[in-house]
């Protein structure tokens, strides 16, 4: 997304990736393109005030809209589908969801509150309530990545397979040292290294964790109404969506006790079982057979917001780190904000998403 955004504005771009692009966390992503942020608007309002919280939500809404229109403008074949999202009450949180819905309306955000009865009759889901929101989407994240890279390369970008091991930013240019001894000299560097942050970025607001997902066998006859994107109103939530071949993808079970890939993989059988049970509780009609189970690094920030902007103490080095359940939405936002910044613009969002902010 960053390469596409920068090449669209006429910048000359070199992409460095030590692996095949799309094989990082993007390959593990369940790719629900939500504009609703992992932290409710009410919680962000308590932390930062209404104006700033509403600005973050509005930016996130515009990012999903921008990403959808980008895929349509360039006819990107990534199975993108417009979706509603259903933000479900957990236990008796219906009242706080109603208040959240009213606050969102005050911020000019779309969506309606469904009480227990209307939720049950429209979606056949028995919870205390939900917020139903338009303008979300889902997509194939790897195809999206590869197509955006193709577009960028078509505009002159080049891709180098290399490990970036050193960054020197004191001079007029940034020097990126690669393993093997080569160096790349650039006017600016944007770090989009997913959950593997180089040592020069030291946020205090970010927390490493792991997340799991399952995909059931295809069961198009058993899906919940309207193929909505479903997620729960709690910090460690479960979420689910369907795929174009009728599977249910269901995820969550975040766990910060297993960060290394081997430790994470060892938990797969137990996490798969917990996800299967949670899916069964949410949607009893679902078939039980799980075809795939996988996990990935899934860092979060305390406030649910991304890390976007100048890397403190590093001249002309910028970060594009979208975390949590909005990683893809925030990546698009980062790509647009940083390309605008490097073309002479600015935005108050750089303060909201500052790498060195404290929550
Ligand atoms: C299980 C799971 C479910 C998720 N679900 C959702 C969801 O539903 N919706 C959503 O919006 N987001 C979701 N996310 C988050 C989202 O997928 C990520 O935020 C997003 O894919 C990150 O993309 P990225 O390109 O920044 O990072 P990555 O895809 O991880 O790519 C980073 C790249 O940087 C390269 N790299 C790293 N360090 C170096 C270096 N030193 N030198 C050279 N190359 C380097 C890596 O090789 C990699 O290719 C999910 C993530 C996971 C794991």
mmCIF file of C-alpha atoms and ligand atoms in Angstrom:
data_model
loop_
_atom_site.group_PDB
_atom_site.id
_atom_site.type_symbol
_atom_site.label_atom_id
_atom_site.label_comp_id
_atom_site.label_asym_id
_atom_site.label_seq_id
_atom_site.Cartn_x
_atom_site.Cartn_y
_atom_site.Cartn_z
ATOM 1 C CA UNK A 1 0.000 0.000 0.000
ATOM 2 C CA UNK A 2 2.853 2.363 0.833
ATOM 3 C CA UNK A 3 4.605 1.625 -2.478
ATOM 4 C CA UNK A 4 1.365 2.126 -4.402
ATOM 5 C CA UNK A 5 0.583 5.370 -2.644
ATOM 6 C CA UNK A 6 4.079 6.811 -3.147
ATOM 7 C CA UNK A 7 4.373 5.774 -6.798
ATOM 8 C CA UNK A 8 0.904 7.228 -7.473
ATOM 9 C CA UNK A 9 2.326 10.576 -6.359
ATOM 10 C CA UNK A 10 5.365 10.219 -8.617
ATOM 11 C CA UNK A 11 7.984 9.161 -6.056
ATOM 12 C CA UNK A 12 10.744 6.755 -7.063
ATOM 13 C CA UNK A 13 10.428 3.682 -4.830
ATOM 14 C CA UNK A 14 12.605 0.688 -3.916
ATOM 15 C CA UNK A 15 10.876 -2.040 -1.894
ATOM 16 C CA UNK A 16 13.115 -4.188 0.308
ATOM 17 C CA UNK A 17 11.705 -7.451 1.645
ATOM 18 C CA UNK A 18 13.732 -10.324 3.054
ATOM 19 C CA UNK A 19 10.971 -12.787 2.225
ATOM 20 C CA UNK A 20 8.404 -13.182 -0.509
ATOM 21 C CA UNK A 21 6.109 -10.163 -0.079
ATOM 22 C CA UNK A 22 2.747 -11.169 1.357
ATOM 23 C CA UNK A 23 4.221 -13.991 3.425
ATOM 24 C CA UNK A 24 4.442 -11.949 6.657
ATOM 25 C CA UNK A 25 1.419 -11.379 8.849
ATOM 26 C CA UNK A 26 -0.534 -10.418 5.729
ATOM 27 C CA UNK A 27 -0.611 -14.110 4.768
ATOM 28 C CA UNK A 28 -2.179 -14.984 8.140
ATOM 29 C CA UNK A 29 -4.692 -12.160 8.098
ATOM 30 C CA UNK A 30 -8.413 -12.831 8.212
ATOM 31 C CA UNK A 31 -8.761 -9.531 6.336
ATOM 32 C CA UNK A 32 -11.927 -8.089 7.807
ATOM 33 C CA UNK A 33 -11.732 -4.503 6.601
ATOM 34 C CA UNK A 34 -13.387 -2.756 9.520
ATOM 35 C CA UNK A 35 -13.428 0.969 10.185
ATOM 36 C CA UNK A 36 -14.561 0.366 13.765
ATOM 37 C CA UNK A 37 -11.470 0.445 15.946
ATOM 38 C CA UNK A 38 -10.509 -2.236 18.488
ATOM 39 C CA UNK A 39 -11.206 0.312 21.229
ATOM 40 C CA UNK A 40 -14.775 1.682 21.342
ATOM 41 C CA UNK A 41 -15.285 5.377 20.600
ATOM 42 C CA UNK A 42 -16.412 5.833 24.223
ATOM 43 C CA UNK A 43 -13.147 4.407 25.545
ATOM 44 C CA UNK A 44 -11.040 6.535 23.207
ATOM 45 C CA UNK A 45 -13.112 9.540 24.249
ATOM 46 C CA UNK A 46 -12.328 8.851 27.907
ATOM 47 C CA UNK A 47 -8.629 8.586 27.078
ATOM 48 C CA UNK A 48 -8.224 11.457 24.604
ATOM 49 C CA UNK A 49 -11.427 13.520 24.521
ATOM 50 C CA UNK A 50 -14.293 13.374 22.034
ATOM 51 C CA UNK A 51 -12.760 15.495 19.281
ATOM 52 C CA UNK A 52 -9.602 13.430 18.961
ATOM 53 C CA UNK A 53 -11.433 10.105 19.340
ATOM 54 C CA UNK A 54 -13.951 11.101 16.660
ATOM 55 C CA UNK A 55 -11.108 12.212 14.350
ATOM 56 C CA UNK A 56 -9.475 8.768 14.642
ATOM 57 C CA UNK A 57 -12.746 6.972 13.917
ATOM 58 C CA UNK A 58 -13.538 9.237 10.973
ATOM 59 C CA UNK A 59 -10.052 8.686 9.536
ATOM 60 C CA UNK A 60 -10.527 4.935 9.882
ATOM 61 C CA UNK A 61 -13.908 5.108 8.105
ATOM 62 C CA UNK A 62 -12.372 7.116 5.258
ATOM 63 C CA UNK A 63 -9.489 4.635 5.046
ATOM 64 C CA UNK A 64 -11.803 1.680 4.422
ATOM 65 C CA UNK A 65 -13.735 3.721 1.862
ATOM 66 C CA UNK A 66 -10.467 4.773 0.233
ATOM 67 C CA UNK A 67 -9.160 1.221 0.099
ATOM 68 C CA UNK A 68 -12.392 -0.091 -1.418
ATOM 69 C CA UNK A 69 -12.400 2.615 -4.072
ATOM 70 C CA UNK A 70 -8.704 1.996 -4.826
ATOM 71 C CA UNK A 71 -9.425 -1.674 -5.528
ATOM 72 C CA UNK A 72 -12.355 -0.711 -7.769
ATOM 73 C CA UNK A 73 -10.462 2.072 -9.580
ATOM 74 C CA UNK A 74 -7.625 -0.284 -10.531
ATOM 75 C CA UNK A 75 -9.915 -3.322 -10.872
ATOM 76 C CA UNK A 76 -7.724 -5.225 -8.416
ATOM 77 C CA UNK A 77 -8.768 -8.900 -8.397
ATOM 78 C CA UNK A 78 -8.708 -9.553 -4.621
ATOM 79 C CA UNK A 79 -12.258 -10.832 -3.985
ATOM 80 C CA UNK A 80 -13.187 -7.626 -2.178
ATOM 81 C CA UNK A 81 -16.810 -7.661 -1.011
ATOM 82 C CA UNK A 82 -18.813 -4.849 0.612
ATOM 83 C CA UNK A 83 -20.082 -5.981 4.007
ATOM 84 C CA UNK A 84 -21.998 -4.820 7.043
ATOM 85 C CA UNK A 85 -20.351 -5.372 10.378
ATOM 86 C CA UNK A 86 -22.132 -6.597 13.460
ATOM 87 C CA UNK A 87 -20.550 -5.579 16.780
ATOM 88 C CA UNK A 88 -22.080 -7.972 19.280
ATOM 89 C CA UNK A 89 -22.783 -7.444 22.962
ATOM 90 C CA UNK A 90 -21.009 -9.799 25.323
ATOM 91 C CA UNK A 91 -23.019 -10.894 28.387
ATOM 92 C CA UNK A 92 -25.246 -7.942 29.375
ATOM 93 C CA UNK A 93 -23.254 -5.186 27.605
ATOM 94 C CA UNK A 94 -26.320 -4.157 25.560
ATOM 95 C CA UNK A 95 -26.733 -0.872 27.457
ATOM 96 C CA UNK A 96 -23.136 0.221 26.905
ATOM 97 C CA UNK A 97 -23.443 -0.691 23.216
ATOM 98 C CA UNK A 98 -26.511 1.522 22.917
ATOM 99 C CA UNK A 99 -24.512 4.387 24.447
ATOM 100 C CA UNK A 100 -21.605 3.633 22.116
ATOM 101 C CA UNK A 101 -24.004 3.768 19.173
ATOM 102 C CA UNK A 102 -25.349 7.168 20.311
ATOM 103 C CA UNK A 103 -21.818 8.532 20.665
ATOM 104 C CA UNK A 104 -20.957 7.322 17.171
ATOM 105 C CA UNK A 105 -24.044 9.071 15.799
ATOM 106 C CA UNK A 106 -22.874 12.275 17.530
ATOM 107 C CA UNK A 107 -19.530 11.860 15.731
ATOM 108 C CA UNK A 108 -21.328 11.569 12.373
ATOM 109 C CA UNK A 109 -20.525 7.870 11.999
ATOM 110 C CA UNK A 110 -23.003 5.512 10.308
ATOM 111 C CA UNK A 111 -24.681 2.533 12.011
ATOM 112 C CA UNK A 112 -27.695 1.568 14.131
ATOM 113 C CA UNK A 113 -28.193 -0.148 17.466
ATOM 114 C CA UNK A 114 -30.153 -3.414 17.331
ATOM 115 C CA UNK A 115 -31.775 -4.553 20.564
ATOM 116 C CA UNK A 116 -32.068 -8.227 21.463
ATOM 117 C CA UNK A 117 -35.346 -8.712 19.588
ATOM 118 C CA UNK A 118 -34.306 -6.999 16.349
ATOM 119 C CA UNK A 119 -30.916 -8.741 16.407
ATOM 120 C CA UNK A 120 -32.580 -12.099 16.841
ATOM 121 C CA UNK A 121 -35.163 -11.557 14.130
ATOM 122 C CA UNK A 122 -32.738 -10.145 11.536
ATOM 123 C CA UNK A 123 -29.575 -12.178 12.279
ATOM 124 C CA UNK A 124 -30.871 -15.104 14.368
ATOM 125 C CA UNK A 125 -28.199 -14.353 16.971
ATOM 126 C CA UNK A 126 -29.238 -14.381 20.629
ATOM 127 C CA UNK A 127 -27.248 -11.607 22.296
ATOM 128 C CA UNK A 128 -28.296 -8.593 24.359
ATOM 129 C CA UNK A 129 -27.801 -6.259 21.384
ATOM 130 C CA UNK A 130 -25.427 -5.199 18.614
ATOM 131 C CA UNK A 131 -24.328 -2.238 16.530
ATOM 132 C CA UNK A 132 -24.911 -2.838 12.833
ATOM 133 C CA UNK A 133 -22.633 -0.712 10.645
ATOM 134 C CA UNK A 134 -22.331 -0.321 6.879
ATOM 135 C CA UNK A 135 -19.201 0.356 4.800
ATOM 136 C CA UNK A 136 -16.999 -2.540 5.895
ATOM 137 C CA UNK A 137 -15.527 -5.134 3.539
ATOM 138 C CA UNK A 138 -13.508 -8.312 3.299
ATOM 139 C CA UNK A 139 -10.872 -9.328 0.783
ATOM 140 C CA UNK A 140 -8.044 -11.703 -0.033
ATOM 141 C CA UNK A 141 -5.088 -9.905 1.575
ATOM 142 C CA UNK A 142 -2.315 -11.740 -0.292
ATOM 143 C CA UNK A 143 -3.851 -11.108 -3.721
ATOM 144 C CA UNK A 144 -4.411 -7.489 -2.743
ATOM 145 C CA UNK A 145 -0.736 -7.140 -1.732
ATOM 146 C CA UNK A 146 0.572 -8.782 -4.889
ATOM 147 C CA UNK A 147 -1.640 -6.703 -7.164
ATOM 148 C CA UNK A 148 -0.611 -3.468 -5.424
ATOM 149 C CA UNK A 149 3.030 -4.461 -5.861
ATOM 150 C CA UNK A 150 2.393 -5.173 -9.563
ATOM 151 C CA UNK A 151 0.869 -1.713 -9.978
ATOM 152 C CA UNK A 152 3.836 -0.129 -8.168
ATOM 153 C CA UNK A 153 6.362 -2.034 -10.279
ATOM 154 C CA UNK A 154 4.430 -0.965 -13.378
ATOM 155 C CA UNK A 155 5.080 2.629 -12.305
ATOM 156 C CA UNK A 156 8.812 1.990 -11.970
ATOM 157 C CA UNK A 157 9.234 0.659 -8.425
ATOM 158 C CA UNK A 158 11.746 -2.140 -7.926
ATOM 159 C CA UNK A 159 11.686 -4.992 -5.405
ATOM 160 C CA UNK A 160 14.917 -6.244 -3.824
ATOM 161 C CA UNK A 161 15.025 -9.387 -1.713
ATOM 162 C CA UNK A 162 17.321 -8.453 1.186
ATOM 163 C CA UNK A 163 17.412 -8.136 4.942
ATOM 164 C CA UNK A 164 17.729 -4.518 6.098
ATOM 165 C CA UNK A 165 20.092 -4.656 9.051
ATOM 166 C CA UNK A 166 21.212 -1.056 9.637
ATOM 167 C CA UNK A 167 19.782 2.447 9.306
ATOM 168 C CA UNK A 168 21.962 5.573 9.259
ATOM 169 C CA UNK A 169 20.004 8.793 9.171
ATOM 170 C CA UNK A 170 22.371 11.496 10.439
ATOM 171 C CA UNK A 171 23.418 12.732 6.971
ATOM 172 C CA UNK A 172 21.475 14.325 4.133
ATOM 173 C CA UNK A 173 20.334 10.884 2.929
ATOM 174 C CA UNK A 174 19.257 7.784 4.826
ATOM 175 C CA UNK A 175 21.569 4.817 4.303
ATOM 176 C CA UNK A 176 19.992 1.382 4.660
ATOM 177 C CA UNK A 177 22.543 -1.383 5.207
ATOM 178 C CA UNK A 178 21.634 -4.774 3.770
ATOM 179 C CA UNK A 179 22.985 -8.174 4.673
ATOM 180 C CA UNK A 180 25.633 -9.090 2.119
ATOM 181 C CA UNK A 181 27.228 -5.670 2.479
ATOM 182 C CA UNK A 182 25.193 -3.622 0.012
ATOM 183 C CA UNK A 183 23.681 -0.262 0.925
ATOM 184 C CA UNK A 184 20.736 1.692 -0.410
ATOM 185 C CA UNK A 185 20.759 5.474 -0.223
ATOM 186 C CA UNK A 186 17.370 7.169 -0.069
ATOM 187 C CA UNK A 187 15.827 10.561 0.576
ATOM 188 C CA UNK A 188 13.314 8.889 2.870
ATOM 189 C CA UNK A 189 12.676 5.445 4.300
ATOM 190 C CA UNK A 190 9.287 4.059 5.330
ATOM 191 C CA UNK A 191 9.390 1.061 7.675
ATOM 192 C CA UNK A 192 6.543 -1.351 6.925
ATOM 193 C CA UNK A 193 8.050 -4.396 8.549
ATOM 194 C CA UNK A 194 4.866 -5.640 10.195
ATOM 195 C CA UNK A 195 5.456 -7.102 13.621
ATOM 196 C CA UNK A 196 9.252 -7.192 13.264
ATOM 197 C CA UNK A 197 10.381 -3.731 14.296
ATOM 198 C CA UNK A 198 13.977 -2.654 13.734
ATOM 199 C CA UNK A 199 15.749 -1.580 16.941
ATOM 200 C CA UNK A 200 15.530 2.110 15.986
ATOM 201 C CA UNK A 201 11.768 2.085 16.687
ATOM 202 C CA UNK A 202 11.004 1.845 20.392
ATOM 203 C CA UNK A 203 7.333 2.446 21.116
ATOM 204 C CA UNK A 204 6.117 1.954 24.670
ATOM 205 C CA UNK A 205 2.476 1.678 23.773
ATOM 206 C CA UNK A 206 2.741 -1.551 21.793
ATOM 207 C CA UNK A 207 2.343 -5.063 23.210
ATOM 208 C CA UNK A 208 3.373 -8.276 21.436
ATOM 209 C CA UNK A 209 0.785 -11.034 21.404
ATOM 210 C CA UNK A 210 -0.355 -13.915 19.187
ATOM 211 C CA UNK A 211 -3.688 -14.660 17.585
ATOM 212 C CA UNK A 212 -5.358 -17.766 16.153
ATOM 213 C CA UNK A 213 -7.899 -18.437 13.421
ATOM 214 C CA UNK A 214 -9.751 -21.414 11.961
ATOM 215 C CA UNK A 215 -11.523 -21.982 8.658
ATOM 216 C CA UNK A 216 -14.325 -24.550 8.578
ATOM 217 C CA UNK A 217 -15.171 -26.765 5.652
ATOM 218 C CA UNK A 218 -17.355 -25.006 3.037
ATOM 219 C CA UNK A 219 -20.936 -24.737 4.335
ATOM 220 C CA UNK A 220 -22.702 -22.059 2.260
ATOM 221 C CA UNK A 221 -26.115 -23.302 3.451
ATOM 222 C CA UNK A 222 -25.257 -22.643 7.114
ATOM 223 C CA UNK A 223 -23.946 -19.075 7.089
ATOM 224 C CA UNK A 224 -25.540 -16.355 9.197
ATOM 225 C CA UNK A 225 -27.757 -13.828 7.399
ATOM 226 C CA UNK A 226 -26.248 -11.158 5.146
ATOM 227 C CA UNK A 227 -22.692 -12.555 5.484
ATOM 228 C CA UNK A 228 -21.990 -9.777 8.003
ATOM 229 C CA UNK A 229 -18.561 -9.405 9.561
ATOM 230 C CA UNK A 230 -19.067 -10.334 13.205
ATOM 231 C CA UNK A 231 -17.011 -9.294 16.207
ATOM 232 C CA UNK A 232 -17.585 -9.026 19.900
ATOM 233 C CA UNK A 233 -17.588 -5.992 22.164
ATOM 234 C CA UNK A 234 -14.771 -7.049 24.486
ATOM 235 C CA UNK A 235 -11.014 -6.526 24.628
ATOM 236 C CA UNK A 236 -10.075 -10.097 23.716
ATOM 237 C CA UNK A 237 -12.864 -10.673 21.267
ATOM 238 C CA UNK A 238 -13.834 -13.455 18.906
ATOM 239 C CA UNK A 239 -14.701 -12.527 15.357
ATOM 240 C CA UNK A 240 -15.927 -14.255 12.238
ATOM 241 C CA UNK A 241 -16.694 -13.891 8.582
ATOM 242 C CA UNK A 242 -17.541 -16.091 5.637
ATOM 243 C CA UNK A 243 -15.412 -16.688 2.553
ATOM 244 C CA UNK A 244 -16.498 -16.616 -1.072
ATOM 245 C CA UNK A 245 -16.538 -20.464 -1.058
ATOM 246 C CA UNK A 246 -18.827 -20.573 1.988
ATOM 247 C CA UNK A 247 -16.377 -21.369 4.781
ATOM 248 C CA UNK A 248 -16.587 -19.663 8.152
ATOM 249 C CA UNK A 249 -13.362 -18.037 9.287
ATOM 250 C CA UNK A 250 -13.387 -17.560 13.030
ATOM 251 C CA UNK A 251 -10.598 -15.997 15.060
ATOM 252 C CA UNK A 252 -9.412 -14.665 18.388
ATOM 253 C CA UNK A 253 -8.024 -16.419 21.472
ATOM 254 C CA UNK A 254 -5.228 -13.821 21.663
ATOM 255 C CA UNK A 255 -2.464 -14.904 23.999
ATOM 256 C CA UNK A 256 0.690 -13.069 25.021
ATOM 257 C CA UNK A 257 2.240 -16.117 26.687
ATOM 258 C CA UNK A 258 3.310 -17.654 23.352
ATOM 259 C CA UNK A 259 5.113 -15.161 21.134
ATOM 260 C CA UNK A 260 7.740 -17.256 19.344
ATOM 261 C CA UNK A 261 6.453 -19.191 16.295
ATOM 262 C CA UNK A 262 7.239 -22.638 17.773
ATOM 263 C CA UNK A 263 5.501 -21.888 21.069
ATOM 264 C CA UNK A 264 2.569 -20.511 19.106
ATOM 265 C CA UNK A 265 2.284 -23.568 16.867
ATOM 266 C CA UNK A 266 2.379 -25.858 19.904
ATOM 267 C CA UNK A 267 -0.852 -24.233 21.108
ATOM 268 C CA UNK A 268 -2.677 -24.752 17.794
ATOM 269 C CA UNK A 269 -4.671 -27.884 18.792
ATOM 270 C CA UNK A 270 -5.920 -26.310 22.055
ATOM 271 C CA UNK A 271 -6.720 -22.968 20.412
ATOM 272 C CA UNK A 272 -8.486 -24.693 17.520
ATOM 273 C CA UNK A 273 -10.747 -26.501 19.983
ATOM 274 C CA UNK A 274 -11.547 -23.302 21.898
ATOM 275 C CA UNK A 275 -12.353 -21.457 18.688
ATOM 276 C CA UNK A 276 -14.543 -24.335 17.492
ATOM 277 C CA UNK A 277 -16.481 -24.224 20.765
ATOM 278 C CA UNK A 278 -16.842 -20.440 20.690
ATOM 279 C CA UNK A 279 -18.123 -20.602 17.112
ATOM 280 C CA UNK A 280 -20.573 -23.322 18.097
ATOM 281 C CA UNK A 281 -21.845 -21.159 20.988
ATOM 282 C CA UNK A 282 -22.258 -18.113 18.763
ATOM 283 C CA UNK A 283 -23.706 -19.905 15.745
ATOM 284 C CA UNK A 284 -24.945 -23.389 16.657
ATOM 285 C CA UNK A 285 -25.863 -24.166 13.052
ATOM 286 C CA UNK A 286 -22.207 -24.200 11.997
ATOM 287 C CA UNK A 287 -20.696 -27.523 10.920
ATOM 288 C CA UNK A 288 -17.909 -28.601 13.206
ATOM 289 C CA UNK A 289 -15.238 -29.726 10.770
ATOM 290 C CA UNK A 290 -12.234 -27.413 10.761
ATOM 291 C CA UNK A 291 -10.172 -27.543 7.554
ATOM 292 C CA UNK A 292 -7.472 -25.061 8.582
ATOM 293 C CA UNK A 293 -6.073 -23.618 11.788
ATOM 294 C CA UNK A 294 -3.264 -21.066 11.879
ATOM 295 C CA UNK A 295 -1.714 -18.417 14.073
ATOM 296 C CA UNK A 296 0.343 -15.279 13.721
ATOM 297 C CA UNK A 297 1.979 -12.403 15.521
ATOM 298 C CA UNK A 298 -0.745 -9.904 16.347
ATOM 299 C CA UNK A 299 0.737 -7.007 18.257
ATOM 300 C CA UNK A 300 -1.668 -4.527 19.735
ATOM 301 C CA UNK A 301 -1.412 -1.014 21.107
ATOM 302 C CA UNK A 302 -2.957 0.042 24.412
ATOM 303 C CA UNK A 303 -5.309 2.456 22.666
ATOM 304 C CA UNK A 304 -6.007 0.336 19.587
ATOM 305 C CA UNK A 305 -4.513 3.000 17.313
ATOM 306 C CA UNK A 306 -1.654 2.523 14.840
ATOM 307 C CA UNK A 307 1.906 3.837 14.942
ATOM 308 C CA UNK A 308 2.268 6.158 11.959
ATOM 309 C CA UNK A 309 4.717 8.971 11.376
ATOM 310 C CA UNK A 310 8.280 10.096 11.934
ATOM 311 C CA UNK A 311 10.469 7.718 13.920
ATOM 312 C CA UNK A 312 11.720 9.744 16.922
ATOM 313 C CA UNK A 313 15.417 10.595 16.677
ATOM 314 C CA UNK A 314 15.685 9.390 13.058
ATOM 315 C CA UNK A 315 15.719 12.011 10.328
ATOM 316 C CA UNK A 316 13.634 11.063 7.284
ATOM 317 C CA UNK A 317 12.691 7.626 8.607
ATOM 318 C CA UNK A 318 8.980 6.992 8.971
ATOM 319 C CA UNK A 319 6.898 4.142 10.352
ATOM 320 C CA UNK A 320 3.762 2.521 8.947
ATOM 321 C CA UNK A 321 2.625 0.095 11.620
ATOM 322 C CA UNK A 322 -1.034 -0.787 11.733
ATOM 323 C CA UNK A 323 -1.769 -3.148 14.589
ATOM 324 C CA UNK A 324 -4.581 -5.249 15.968
ATOM 325 C CA UNK A 325 -7.799 -6.015 14.166
ATOM 326 C CA UNK A 326 -7.529 -2.906 11.977
ATOM 327 C CA UNK A 327 -4.031 -3.632 10.643
ATOM 328 C CA UNK A 328 -5.032 -3.465 6.986
ATOM 329 C CA UNK A 329 -7.279 -0.422 7.383
ATOM 330 C CA UNK A 330 -4.484 1.354 9.245
ATOM 331 C CA UNK A 331 -1.914 0.318 6.633
ATOM 332 C CA UNK A 332 -3.947 2.109 3.980
ATOM 333 C CA UNK A 333 -4.248 5.114 6.262
ATOM 334 C CA UNK A 334 -0.475 5.063 6.880
ATOM 335 C CA UNK A 335 0.225 4.861 3.156
ATOM 336 C CA UNK A 336 -1.942 7.897 2.409
ATOM 337 C CA UNK A 337 -0.777 9.977 5.382
ATOM 338 C CA UNK A 338 2.928 9.333 4.833
ATOM 339 C CA UNK A 339 2.791 9.937 1.089
ATOM 340 C CA UNK A 340 0.967 13.208 1.776
ATOM 341 C CA UNK A 341 3.575 14.170 4.398
ATOM 342 C CA UNK A 342 6.438 13.424 2.009
ATOM 343 C CA UNK A 343 4.725 15.554 -0.630
ATOM 344 C CA UNK A 344 4.650 18.546 1.755
ATOM 345 C CA UNK A 345 1.307 18.036 3.563
ATOM 346 C CA UNK A 346 0.530 17.432 7.238
ATOM 347 C CA UNK A 347 -2.274 16.160 9.476
ATOM 348 C CA UNK A 348 -3.265 16.259 13.165
ATOM 349 C CA UNK A 349 -3.444 12.481 12.930
ATOM 350 C CA UNK A 350 0.354 12.364 13.188
ATOM 351 C CA UNK A 351 -0.010 13.463 16.829
ATOM 352 C CA UNK A 352 -2.798 10.931 17.404
ATOM 353 C CA UNK A 353 -0.698 8.078 15.995
ATOM 354 C CA UNK A 354 2.738 9.266 17.188
ATOM 355 C CA UNK A 355 5.238 6.467 17.733
ATOM 356 C CA UNK A 356 6.281 7.872 21.140
ATOM 357 C CA UNK A 357 2.802 8.680 22.478
ATOM 358 C CA UNK A 358 1.710 7.391 25.840
ATOM 359 C CA UNK A 359 -1.830 6.149 26.382
HETATM 360 C C1 LIG B 1 -4.266 -13.997 12.575
HETATM 361 C C2 LIG B 1 -4.344 -12.557 12.130
HETATM 362 C C3 LIG B 1 -5.568 -12.006 11.813
HETATM 363 C C4 LIG B 1 -5.658 -10.677 11.400
HETATM 364 N N1 LIG B 1 -6.878 -10.189 11.039
HETATM 365 C C5 LIG B 1 -6.978 -8.930 10.574
HETATM 366 C C6 LIG B 1 -8.220 -8.449 10.101
HETATM 367 O O1 LIG B 1 -9.243 -9.159 10.110
HETATM 368 N N2 LIG B 1 -8.288 -7.172 9.618
HETATM 369 C C7 LIG B 1 -7.171 -6.362 9.580
HETATM 370 O O2 LIG B 1 -7.284 -5.204 9.128
HETATM 371 N N3 LIG B 1 -5.975 -6.794 10.026
HETATM 372 C C8 LIG B 1 -5.837 -8.058 10.509
HETATM 373 N N4 LIG B 1 -4.639 -8.530 10.925
HETATM 374 C C9 LIG B 1 -3.505 -7.596 10.920
HETATM 375 C C10 LIG B 1 -2.981 -7.398 9.502
HETATM 376 O O3 LIG B 1 -2.983 -8.599 8.807
HETATM 377 C C11 LIG B 1 -1.571 -6.826 9.554
HETATM 378 O O4 LIG B 1 -1.578 -5.651 10.321
HETATM 379 C C12 LIG B 1 -1.062 -6.486 8.156
HETATM 380 O O5 LIG B 1 -1.200 -7.595 7.304
HETATM 381 C C13 LIG B 1 0.376 -6.023 8.266
HETATM 382 O O6 LIG B 1 0.903 -5.865 6.968
HETATM 383 P P1 LIG B 1 2.390 -5.385 6.809
HETATM 384 O O7 LIG B 1 2.688 -5.372 5.360
HETATM 385 O O8 LIG B 1 2.587 -4.150 7.602
HETATM 386 O O9 LIG B 1 3.249 -6.531 7.545
HETATM 387 P P2 LIG B 1 3.661 -7.980 7.037
HETATM 388 O O10 LIG B 1 2.629 -8.594 6.171
HETATM 389 O O11 LIG B 1 4.094 -8.737 8.244
HETATM 390 O O12 LIG B 1 4.905 -7.695 6.116
HETATM 391 C C14 LIG B 1 6.101 -7.224 6.653
HETATM 392 C C15 LIG B 1 7.204 -7.586 5.696
HETATM 393 O O13 LIG B 1 8.389 -6.960 6.161
HETATM 394 C C16 LIG B 1 9.464 -7.854 5.891
HETATM 395 N N5 LIG B 1 10.546 -7.496 6.824
HETATM 396 C C17 LIG B 1 10.491 -7.408 8.172
HETATM 397 N N6 LIG B 1 11.678 -7.006 8.658
HETATM 398 C C18 LIG B 1 12.476 -6.831 7.585
HETATM 399 C C19 LIG B 1 13.843 -6.411 7.432
HETATM 400 N N7 LIG B 1 14.601 -6.081 8.481
HETATM 401 N N8 LIG B 1 14.365 -6.354 6.180
HETATM 402 C C20 LIG B 1 13.612 -6.678 5.102
HETATM 403 N N9 LIG B 1 12.321 -7.075 5.185
HETATM 404 C C21 LIG B 1 11.770 -7.147 6.414
HETATM 405 C C22 LIG B 1 8.895 -9.239 6.149
HETATM 406 O O14 LIG B 1 9.643 -10.174 5.396
HETATM 407 C C23 LIG B 1 7.454 -9.093 5.638
HETATM 408 O O15 LIG B 1 7.312 -9.534 4.301
HETATM 409 C C24 LIG B 1 -4.501 -9.861 11.308
HETATM 410 C C25 LIG B 1 -3.249 -10.417 11.608
HETATM 411 C C26 LIG B 1 -3.163 -11.737 12.020
HETATM 412 C C27 LIG B 1 -1.816 -12.323 12.312
#
